[in-house]
């Protein structure tokens, strides 16, 4: 059941990842990282670099991955990710992810992966690459393994990733259905029902059918009461009979929910979505002179050819930046001054420049220690990998056991 209305509660586990694309820009900050920082205050957060995922599309360019990884982790810390609160780690240091991926792959129908919208979309978009590979098809299943191995309740992602979280839920459900039963469960449950005694056993069977076939909640409640009252039952039998009412499966893997980040849609310098590949981005840690120059040369409403020509802010990408960076009063000042030609475009841009530089100052400050001593960064990631591994190994012990692989 998708519980779209529930919200995270203290102690819930959060997991998210990013492919290492190198230095992040302000769109990444406003679209994702700012939210990650906020979440770490109340929830148990795991954030990782999805370096294997980068290889699904860039398997030929191994030389770029390494520097992209460290640049990106510095940006996370620059944004305010606190390694004392959040666990920061690298996917490729945890072969457990690959092990779970392999086991999930056994029972995942091909069609589930072929139908994921990003599969065909990306193949078309990145048509210069050959993406008819096994690894690329498996991309969302690897993502499912990333999420399920931490039993994460919440996955903060953008809209485009929601189908991947949905697939993850289906995969978890299927896994629990296939493997979440103790061997011989049906027989053991049938025996336990018999031990309820003649009339009660018959009644239990009727109520179970009514609940399972008609969803009659009354029947479920009565059946549970019957089990509780079964004085002659062992605790294990009682558990089996209670479990049998629900279909008899154990939750080995937890179904996660997407935690949608409101699209911040920070526009780039040309008014399109900010993106490295459009060449319209400002890096999180870009030098102030460069930021100033980029904004000063940003295109504005084409109607404002001369300083005396009035303009229309809704046709101007600078005004979109005011929406993100300026308070109401400044926005009103810009809009009125634009329409009356009371201010010039450079004047209008100055508060935006100031606000962006003010936002970036702490990024530079927080990043500096890691630029000075890269060892610090490595230590944070090493410690994060250790913490992640402890959780991943615990899940894998249960998974192997459920699949029937714990023989010695
Ligand atoms: N596919 C995600 C993206 O492109 C990255 C990712 C990989 C991820 N594994 C994940 C995100 C697990 C959340 C959870 O942004
Ligand atoms: Fe854009 Fe401001 Fe110039 Fe109007 S005054 S066109 S909003 S930069």
CSV table of C-alpha atoms and ligand atoms in Angstrom, one decimal:
chain,number,residue,atom,x,y,z
A,1,UNK,CA,0.0,0.0,0.0
A,2,UNK,CA,1.4,3.4,-0.9
A,3,UNK,CA,1.0,5.7,2.1
A,4,UNK,CA,1.4,9.0,0.3
A,5,UNK,CA,0.3,10.9,3.3
A,6,UNK,CA,2.7,9.7,5.8
A,7,UNK,CA,5.7,11.8,6.8
A,8,UNK,CA,9.1,10.9,8.3
A,9,UNK,CA,9.2,10.5,12.1
A,10,UNK,CA,12.3,10.8,14.3
A,11,UNK,CA,14.6,7.9,13.9
A,12,UNK,CA,13.4,6.8,10.5
A,13,UNK,CA,16.3,6.0,8.1
A,14,UNK,CA,16.9,8.0,5.0
A,15,UNK,CA,19.1,7.0,2.1
A,16,UNK,CA,20.0,8.9,-1.0
A,17,UNK,CA,22.8,8.9,-3.5
A,18,UNK,CA,24.2,10.9,-6.4
A,19,UNK,CA,26.3,9.9,-9.3
A,20,UNK,CA,29.7,11.5,-9.2
A,21,UNK,CA,29.4,14.2,-11.8
A,22,UNK,CA,32.2,16.4,-10.4
A,23,UNK,CA,31.8,19.8,-8.9
A,24,UNK,CA,28.1,20.4,-8.1
A,25,UNK,CA,26.3,23.6,-9.1
A,26,UNK,CA,23.7,25.7,-7.4
A,27,UNK,CA,20.9,23.7,-9.0
A,28,UNK,CA,22.1,20.6,-7.1
A,29,UNK,CA,22.3,22.6,-3.9
A,30,UNK,CA,18.8,24.0,-4.2
A,31,UNK,CA,17.3,20.9,-5.7
A,32,UNK,CA,18.8,18.3,-3.4
A,33,UNK,CA,21.6,19.1,-1.1
A,34,UNK,CA,19.8,21.7,0.9
A,35,UNK,CA,17.2,19.1,1.6
A,36,UNK,CA,19.7,16.5,2.6
A,37,UNK,CA,21.2,18.9,5.1
A,38,UNK,CA,17.8,19.6,6.6
A,39,UNK,CA,17.0,15.9,6.9
A,40,UNK,CA,20.2,15.1,8.9
A,41,UNK,CA,18.9,17.1,11.8
A,42,UNK,CA,16.2,14.7,12.7
A,43,UNK,CA,16.7,11.5,10.8
A,44,UNK,CA,19.3,8.8,10.5
A,45,UNK,CA,20.8,9.7,7.1
A,46,UNK,CA,22.9,7.7,4.7
A,47,UNK,CA,24.3,9.5,1.7
A,48,UNK,CA,26.5,7.8,-0.8
A,49,UNK,CA,28.4,8.3,-4.0
A,50,UNK,CA,26.8,6.0,-6.7
A,51,UNK,CA,30.1,5.4,-8.6
A,52,UNK,CA,29.0,2.1,-10.0
A,53,UNK,CA,25.9,3.9,-11.4
A,54,UNK,CA,28.3,6.3,-13.1
A,55,UNK,CA,29.9,3.4,-14.9
A,56,UNK,CA,26.6,2.2,-16.3
A,57,UNK,CA,26.7,5.1,-18.7
A,58,UNK,CA,30.4,6.1,-18.6
A,59,UNK,CA,32.1,2.7,-18.6
A,60,UNK,CA,34.7,4.0,-21.1
A,61,UNK,CA,35.8,7.0,-19.1
A,62,UNK,CA,37.3,5.6,-16.0
A,63,UNK,CA,39.8,8.4,-15.6
A,64,UNK,CA,37.2,11.0,-14.7
A,65,UNK,CA,35.5,9.1,-11.9
A,66,UNK,CA,38.1,9.5,-9.2
A,67,UNK,CA,38.4,13.3,-9.2
A,68,UNK,CA,34.6,13.6,-9.6
A,69,UNK,CA,34.0,11.6,-6.5
A,70,UNK,CA,36.2,13.7,-4.2
A,71,UNK,CA,35.0,17.0,-5.7
A,72,UNK,CA,31.4,15.9,-5.1
A,73,UNK,CA,32.0,14.8,-1.5
A,74,UNK,CA,33.7,18.1,-0.8
A,75,UNK,CA,30.6,19.9,-2.1
A,76,UNK,CA,28.4,17.8,0.2
A,77,UNK,CA,30.4,18.9,3.2
A,78,UNK,CA,30.6,22.4,1.8
A,79,UNK,CA,26.8,22.4,1.7
A,80,UNK,CA,26.7,21.5,5.4
A,81,UNK,CA,26.4,17.7,5.4
A,82,UNK,CA,27.8,16.9,8.9
A,83,UNK,CA,29.7,13.6,9.0
A,84,UNK,CA,28.9,13.4,12.7
A,85,UNK,CA,25.2,13.2,11.9
A,86,UNK,CA,25.1,11.6,8.4
A,87,UNK,CA,26.9,8.6,7.1
A,88,UNK,CA,28.8,9.5,3.9
A,89,UNK,CA,30.2,6.6,1.9
A,90,UNK,CA,31.1,5.2,-1.5
A,91,UNK,CA,29.0,2.5,-3.2
A,92,UNK,CA,32.0,0.7,-4.7
A,93,UNK,CA,33.5,0.1,-1.3
A,94,UNK,CA,30.6,-2.0,-0.3
A,95,UNK,CA,30.4,-5.2,-2.5
A,96,UNK,CA,27.4,-6.1,-0.4
A,97,UNK,CA,25.4,-3.9,-2.7
A,98,UNK,CA,26.4,-6.0,-5.6
A,99,UNK,CA,25.6,-9.2,-3.8
A,100,UNK,CA,22.1,-8.0,-3.1
A,101,UNK,CA,21.7,-6.8,-6.7
A,102,UNK,CA,22.6,-10.3,-7.9
A,103,UNK,CA,20.1,-12.1,-5.6
A,104,UNK,CA,17.4,-9.6,-6.5
A,105,UNK,CA,18.2,-10.1,-10.2
A,106,UNK,CA,17.2,-13.8,-10.0
A,107,UNK,CA,13.5,-13.1,-9.5
A,108,UNK,CA,13.1,-9.8,-11.2
A,109,UNK,CA,11.2,-10.0,-14.5
A,110,UNK,CA,13.0,-8.4,-17.5
A,111,UNK,CA,9.8,-6.5,-18.3
A,112,UNK,CA,9.9,-4.6,-15.0
A,113,UNK,CA,13.3,-3.1,-16.0
A,114,UNK,CA,12.5,-2.5,-19.7
A,115,UNK,CA,9.4,-0.6,-18.7
A,116,UNK,CA,11.2,1.9,-16.4
A,117,UNK,CA,10.8,5.2,-18.2
A,118,UNK,CA,14.4,6.3,-17.8
A,119,UNK,CA,15.6,3.2,-19.7
A,120,UNK,CA,14.4,4.2,-23.1
A,121,UNK,CA,14.6,8.0,-22.4
A,122,UNK,CA,18.3,7.9,-21.5
A,123,UNK,CA,19.1,5.6,-24.4
A,124,UNK,CA,17.6,8.1,-26.7
A,125,UNK,CA,19.1,11.2,-25.0
A,126,UNK,CA,22.6,9.7,-24.8
A,127,UNK,CA,22.5,8.4,-28.3
A,128,UNK,CA,26.2,8.9,-28.7
A,129,UNK,CA,26.8,6.1,-26.3
A,130,UNK,CA,25.9,2.4,-26.7
A,131,UNK,CA,23.6,1.9,-23.8
A,132,UNK,CA,22.2,-1.5,-24.9
A,133,UNK,CA,24.2,-3.1,-22.1
A,134,UNK,CA,23.2,-5.4,-19.4
A,135,UNK,CA,24.6,-3.0,-16.8
A,136,UNK,CA,22.4,-0.1,-18.0
A,137,UNK,CA,19.3,-2.2,-18.0
A,138,UNK,CA,20.1,-3.2,-14.4
A,139,UNK,CA,20.6,0.5,-13.3
A,140,UNK,CA,17.3,0.7,-11.4
A,141,UNK,CA,17.7,-2.7,-9.8
A,142,UNK,CA,21.2,-1.7,-8.5
A,143,UNK,CA,19.5,1.3,-7.1
A,144,UNK,CA,16.9,-0.9,-5.5
A,145,UNK,CA,19.7,-2.9,-3.8
A,146,UNK,CA,21.3,0.4,-2.6
A,147,UNK,CA,18.1,1.3,-0.9
A,148,UNK,CA,16.9,-2.0,0.4
A,149,UNK,CA,20.2,-3.0,1.9
A,150,UNK,CA,19.8,-0.2,4.5
A,151,UNK,CA,16.1,-0.9,5.0
A,152,UNK,CA,15.6,2.8,4.4
A,153,UNK,CA,12.1,4.2,5.1
A,154,UNK,CA,12.7,7.3,3.0
A,155,UNK,CA,14.5,8.1,-0.2
A,156,UNK,CA,14.8,11.9,-0.9
A,157,UNK,CA,14.8,12.2,-4.7
A,158,UNK,CA,13.5,14.4,-7.5
A,159,UNK,CA,10.5,13.6,-9.6
A,160,UNK,CA,12.5,11.8,-12.3
A,161,UNK,CA,13.6,9.1,-9.7
A,162,UNK,CA,10.2,8.2,-8.5
A,163,UNK,CA,9.8,5.3,-10.9
A,164,UNK,CA,13.0,3.9,-9.5
A,165,UNK,CA,11.6,4.0,-6.0
A,166,UNK,CA,8.4,2.4,-7.2
A,167,UNK,CA,10.3,-0.4,-8.7
A,168,UNK,CA,12.2,-0.8,-5.5
A,169,UNK,CA,8.9,-1.3,-3.7
A,170,UNK,CA,7.8,-3.9,-6.1
A,171,UNK,CA,11.1,-5.7,-5.8
A,172,UNK,CA,10.9,-5.7,-2.0
A,173,UNK,CA,7.4,-7.0,-2.1
A,174,UNK,CA,8.3,-9.8,-4.5
A,175,UNK,CA,11.3,-10.7,-2.4
A,176,UNK,CA,9.3,-10.9,0.8
A,177,UNK,CA,6.7,-13.0,-1.0
A,178,UNK,CA,9.2,-15.4,-2.5
A,179,UNK,CA,11.5,-15.8,0.5
A,180,UNK,CA,9.8,-14.3,3.6
A,181,UNK,CA,8.4,-17.7,4.7
A,182,UNK,CA,10.1,-20.1,7.0
A,183,UNK,CA,10.6,-23.5,5.3
A,184,UNK,CA,7.5,-25.7,5.7
A,185,UNK,CA,5.5,-22.7,7.0
A,186,UNK,CA,2.1,-23.9,5.6
A,187,UNK,CA,2.4,-27.3,7.2
A,188,UNK,CA,3.5,-25.9,10.5
A,189,UNK,CA,0.6,-23.3,10.5
A,190,UNK,CA,-1.9,-26.0,9.6
A,191,UNK,CA,-0.7,-28.2,12.5
A,192,UNK,CA,-0.9,-25.1,14.8
A,193,UNK,CA,-4.5,-24.5,13.7
A,194,UNK,CA,-5.4,-28.1,14.5
A,195,UNK,CA,-4.0,-27.6,18.0
A,196,UNK,CA,-6.5,-24.8,18.5
A,197,UNK,CA,-9.0,-27.6,18.9
A,198,UNK,CA,-12.1,-28.7,16.9
A,199,UNK,CA,-14.5,-25.8,16.9
A,200,UNK,CA,-12.0,-23.1,17.3
A,201,UNK,CA,-9.9,-24.5,14.4
A,202,UNK,CA,-12.9,-24.5,12.1
A,203,UNK,CA,-13.8,-21.0,13.1
A,204,UNK,CA,-10.2,-19.8,12.6
A,205,UNK,CA,-10.2,-21.2,9.0
A,206,UNK,CA,-13.5,-19.5,8.2
A,207,UNK,CA,-12.4,-16.2,9.6
A,208,UNK,CA,-9.0,-16.4,7.8
A,209,UNK,CA,-10.8,-17.0,4.5
A,210,UNK,CA,-13.2,-14.1,5.1
A,211,UNK,CA,-10.3,-11.7,5.9
A,212,UNK,CA,-8.2,-12.8,3.0
A,213,UNK,CA,-10.9,-13.0,0.3
A,214,UNK,CA,-13.2,-10.2,1.4
A,215,UNK,CA,-10.9,-8.0,3.5
A,216,UNK,CA,-13.4,-8.3,6.4
A,217,UNK,CA,-11.5,-6.5,9.2
A,218,UNK,CA,-14.1,-7.8,11.7
A,219,UNK,CA,-13.1,-11.3,10.8
A,220,UNK,CA,-9.4,-10.5,11.2
A,221,UNK,CA,-10.0,-9.1,14.7
A,222,UNK,CA,-12.0,-12.1,15.8
A,223,UNK,CA,-9.4,-14.5,14.4
A,224,UNK,CA,-6.7,-12.7,16.3
A,225,UNK,CA,-8.7,-12.9,19.5
A,226,UNK,CA,-9.2,-16.6,18.9
A,227,UNK,CA,-5.4,-17.1,18.5
A,228,UNK,CA,-4.7,-15.1,21.7
A,229,UNK,CA,-7.2,-17.2,23.6
A,230,UNK,CA,-5.7,-20.5,22.4
A,231,UNK,CA,-4.3,-21.5,25.8
A,232,UNK,CA,-2.8,-24.7,24.5
A,233,UNK,CA,-0.6,-23.0,21.9
A,234,UNK,CA,3.1,-22.5,22.1
A,235,UNK,CA,4.4,-19.0,21.5
A,236,UNK,CA,5.8,-20.1,18.1
A,237,UNK,CA,2.4,-21.5,17.0
A,238,UNK,CA,0.7,-18.4,18.1
A,239,UNK,CA,3.1,-16.3,15.9
A,240,UNK,CA,2.5,-18.6,13.0
A,241,UNK,CA,-1.3,-18.4,13.3
A,242,UNK,CA,-1.1,-14.6,13.6
A,243,UNK,CA,1.2,-14.4,10.7
A,244,UNK,CA,-0.8,-16.8,8.6
A,245,UNK,CA,-3.7,-14.4,8.7
A,246,UNK,CA,-1.6,-11.9,6.9
A,247,UNK,CA,-0.4,-14.3,4.3
A,248,UNK,CA,2.4,-15.7,6.4
A,249,UNK,CA,5.3,-13.7,5.2
A,250,UNK,CA,8.1,-12.0,7.0
A,251,UNK,CA,9.3,-8.6,6.1
A,252,UNK,CA,12.9,-9.3,5.1
A,253,UNK,CA,13.2,-6.2,3.0
A,254,UNK,CA,11.4,-2.9,3.8
A,255,UNK,CA,9.4,-1.0,1.2
A,256,UNK,CA,10.8,2.5,1.0
A,257,UNK,CA,8.9,5.7,0.1
A,258,UNK,CA,10.1,8.5,-2.1
A,259,UNK,CA,10.5,11.8,-0.2
A,260,UNK,CA,9.8,14.2,-3.0
A,261,UNK,CA,12.1,17.3,-3.0
A,262,UNK,CA,10.0,20.2,-4.2
A,263,UNK,CA,11.4,21.1,-7.5
A,264,UNK,CA,13.3,24.3,-6.9
A,265,UNK,CA,13.9,24.8,-10.6
A,266,UNK,CA,16.8,27.1,-10.2
A,267,UNK,CA,17.2,28.7,-13.6
A,268,UNK,CA,20.5,28.8,-15.3
A,269,UNK,CA,22.1,31.9,-16.7
A,270,UNK,CA,19.9,31.5,-19.8
A,271,UNK,CA,16.6,30.9,-18.0
A,272,UNK,CA,16.6,27.2,-18.8
A,273,UNK,CA,17.0,24.6,-16.0
A,274,UNK,CA,20.5,24.9,-14.6
A,275,UNK,CA,22.6,22.1,-15.9
A,276,UNK,CA,26.3,21.5,-16.5
A,277,UNK,CA,25.6,20.2,-20.0
A,278,UNK,CA,23.8,23.4,-21.0
A,279,UNK,CA,26.8,25.4,-20.0
A,280,UNK,CA,24.5,27.8,-18.0
A,281,UNK,CA,25.5,26.8,-14.4
A,282,UNK,CA,27.2,28.4,-11.5
A,283,UNK,CA,29.3,26.0,-9.5
A,284,UNK,CA,28.7,25.8,-5.7
A,285,UNK,CA,32.3,26.9,-5.1
A,286,UNK,CA,32.8,29.1,-8.1
A,287,UNK,CA,35.2,32.0,-7.6
A,288,UNK,CA,33.3,35.2,-6.7
A,289,UNK,CA,34.7,37.2,-9.7
A,290,UNK,CA,33.4,34.6,-12.0
A,291,UNK,CA,30.0,34.5,-10.4
A,292,UNK,CA,29.8,38.3,-10.7
A,293,UNK,CA,30.7,38.2,-14.3
A,294,UNK,CA,28.3,35.5,-15.2
A,295,UNK,CA,25.3,37.3,-13.6
A,296,UNK,CA,26.3,40.7,-15.0
A,297,UNK,CA,26.4,39.3,-18.5
A,298,UNK,CA,23.2,37.3,-18.1
A,299,UNK,CA,20.6,38.0,-20.8
A,300,UNK,CA,17.6,40.0,-19.7
A,301,UNK,CA,14.2,40.9,-21.3
A,302,UNK,CA,15.1,41.5,-24.9
A,303,UNK,CA,12.7,44.4,-24.9
A,304,UNK,CA,15.1,46.4,-22.8
A,305,UNK,CA,17.5,47.4,-25.6
A,306,UNK,CA,18.2,50.8,-24.1
A,307,UNK,CA,18.3,51.8,-20.5
A,308,UNK,CA,15.2,53.9,-21.1
A,309,UNK,CA,13.1,51.0,-22.5
A,310,UNK,CA,10.7,49.5,-20.0
A,311,UNK,CA,10.8,45.8,-19.5
A,312,UNK,CA,8.7,42.9,-18.3
A,313,UNK,CA,10.2,40.9,-15.5
A,314,UNK,CA,8.2,37.7,-16.3
A,315,UNK,CA,10.2,37.5,-19.5
A,316,UNK,CA,13.5,37.8,-17.8
A,317,UNK,CA,15.7,35.0,-16.3
A,318,UNK,CA,17.2,37.4,-13.8
A,319,UNK,CA,13.8,37.9,-12.3
A,320,UNK,CA,13.5,34.1,-11.7
A,321,UNK,CA,16.7,34.4,-9.7
A,322,UNK,CA,15.1,37.1,-7.6
A,323,UNK,CA,12.3,34.7,-6.8
A,324,UNK,CA,14.9,32.3,-5.3
A,325,UNK,CA,17.3,34.8,-3.7
A,326,UNK,CA,15.4,38.0,-2.9
A,327,UNK,CA,12.8,38.9,-0.3
A,328,UNK,CA,9.4,40.3,-1.3
A,329,UNK,CA,10.4,43.9,-1.0
A,330,UNK,CA,13.4,43.5,-3.3
A,331,UNK,CA,11.3,41.6,-5.8
A,332,UNK,CA,8.7,44.3,-5.8
A,333,UNK,CA,11.5,46.9,-6.3
A,334,UNK,CA,12.9,45.0,-9.2
A,335,UNK,CA,9.6,44.4,-10.9
A,336,UNK,CA,8.4,48.0,-10.6
A,337,UNK,CA,11.8,49.5,-11.6
A,338,UNK,CA,11.9,47.2,-14.6
A,339,UNK,CA,8.4,48.1,-15.8
A,340,UNK,CA,9.0,51.8,-15.4
A,341,UNK,CA,12.5,51.8,-16.6
A,342,UNK,CA,13.3,53.3,-13.3
A,343,UNK,CA,16.3,51.0,-12.8
A,344,UNK,CA,18.9,49.5,-15.2
A,345,UNK,CA,19.5,45.8,-15.5
A,346,UNK,CA,22.9,46.0,-13.8
A,347,UNK,CA,21.3,47.7,-10.9
A,348,UNK,CA,18.6,45.1,-10.8
A,349,UNK,CA,21.2,42.3,-10.9
A,350,UNK,CA,23.2,43.5,-8.0
A,351,UNK,CA,21.0,42.2,-5.1
A,352,UNK,CA,21.1,38.8,-6.8
A,353,UNK,CA,24.9,38.9,-7.1
A,354,UNK,CA,25.2,39.8,-3.4
A,355,UNK,CA,22.8,37.0,-2.3
A,356,UNK,CA,24.5,34.3,-4.4
A,357,UNK,CA,27.9,35.4,-3.1
A,358,UNK,CA,26.6,35.4,0.5
A,359,UNK,CA,25.2,31.9,0.0
A,360,UNK,CA,28.5,30.7,-1.3
A,361,UNK,CA,30.8,32.2,1.3
A,362,UNK,CA,30.2,29.4,3.8
A,363,UNK,CA,30.6,26.8,1.1
A,364,UNK,CA,34.2,28.0,0.5
A,365,UNK,CA,34.8,28.2,4.2
A,366,UNK,CA,33.7,24.7,4.9
A,367,UNK,CA,35.5,23.2,1.9
A,368,UNK,CA,38.9,24.8,2.7
A,369,UNK,CA,40.1,22.3,5.3
A,370,UNK,CA,39.5,19.4,2.9
A,371,UNK,CA,41.3,21.2,0.1
A,372,UNK,CA,44.2,21.8,2.4
A,373,UNK,CA,44.3,18.3,3.8
A,374,UNK,CA,42.7,15.7,1.5
A,375,UNK,CA,43.4,13.1,4.2
A,376,UNK,CA,40.6,14.5,6.3
A,377,UNK,CA,38.2,13.8,3.5
A,378,UNK,CA,39.4,10.2,3.1
A,379,UNK,CA,39.0,9.6,6.8
A,380,UNK,CA,35.4,10.8,6.8
A,381,UNK,CA,34.6,8.5,3.9
A,382,UNK,CA,36.5,5.6,5.5
A,383,UNK,CA,34.5,6.0,8.7
A,384,UNK,CA,31.2,6.3,6.7
A,385,UNK,CA,32.0,3.1,4.8
A,386,UNK,CA,32.6,1.3,8.0
A,387,UNK,CA,29.3,2.4,9.5
A,388,UNK,CA,27.4,1.6,6.3
A,389,UNK,CA,29.0,-1.8,6.1
A,390,UNK,CA,27.8,-2.8,9.5
A,391,UNK,CA,24.2,-2.2,8.5
A,392,UNK,CA,24.6,-3.8,5.0
A,393,UNK,CA,26.2,-6.9,6.4
A,394,UNK,CA,23.4,-7.4,8.9
A,395,UNK,CA,20.8,-7.2,6.2
A,396,UNK,CA,22.8,-9.6,4.0
A,397,UNK,CA,23.0,-12.2,6.7
A,398,UNK,CA,19.2,-12.2,6.9
A,399,UNK,CA,18.8,-12.1,3.1
A,400,UNK,CA,21.2,-15.1,2.6
A,401,UNK,CA,19.3,-16.9,5.3
A,402,UNK,CA,15.9,-16.2,3.7
A,403,UNK,CA,17.1,-17.2,0.2
A,404,UNK,CA,18.5,-20.5,1.7
A,405,UNK,CA,22.2,-19.7,1.3
A,406,UNK,CA,23.4,-20.0,4.9
A,407,UNK,CA,24.5,-23.6,4.6
A,408,UNK,CA,28.1,-24.3,5.8
B,1,LIG,N1,19.8,7.2,-9.8
B,1,LIG,C1,20.1,8.3,-8.9
B,1,LIG,C2,20.3,9.6,-9.7
B,1,LIG,O1,20.6,9.5,-10.8
B,1,LIG,C3,21.3,8.0,-8.1
B,1,LIG,C4,21.1,6.9,-7.1
B,1,LIG,C5,21.7,5.6,-7.2
B,1,LIG,C6,20.3,6.8,-6.0
B,1,LIG,N2,21.3,4.8,-6.2
B,1,LIG,C7,20.4,5.5,-5.4
B,1,LIG,C8,19.4,7.8,-5.4
B,1,LIG,C9,19.7,5.2,-4.3
B,1,LIG,C10,18.7,7.4,-4.3
B,1,LIG,C11,18.8,6.1,-3.7
B,1,LIG,O2,20.1,10.6,-9.1
B,2,LIG,FE1,15.4,41.7,-16.0
B,2,LIG,FE2,15.8,43.3,-14.0
B,2,LIG,FE3,16.5,44.1,-16.5
B,2,LIG,FE4,14.0,43.9,-15.8
B,2,LIG,S1,15.4,45.3,-14.9
B,2,LIG,S2,15.0,43.1,-17.7
B,2,LIG,S3,14.0,42.1,-14.4
B,2,LIG,S4,17.4,42.4,-15.2
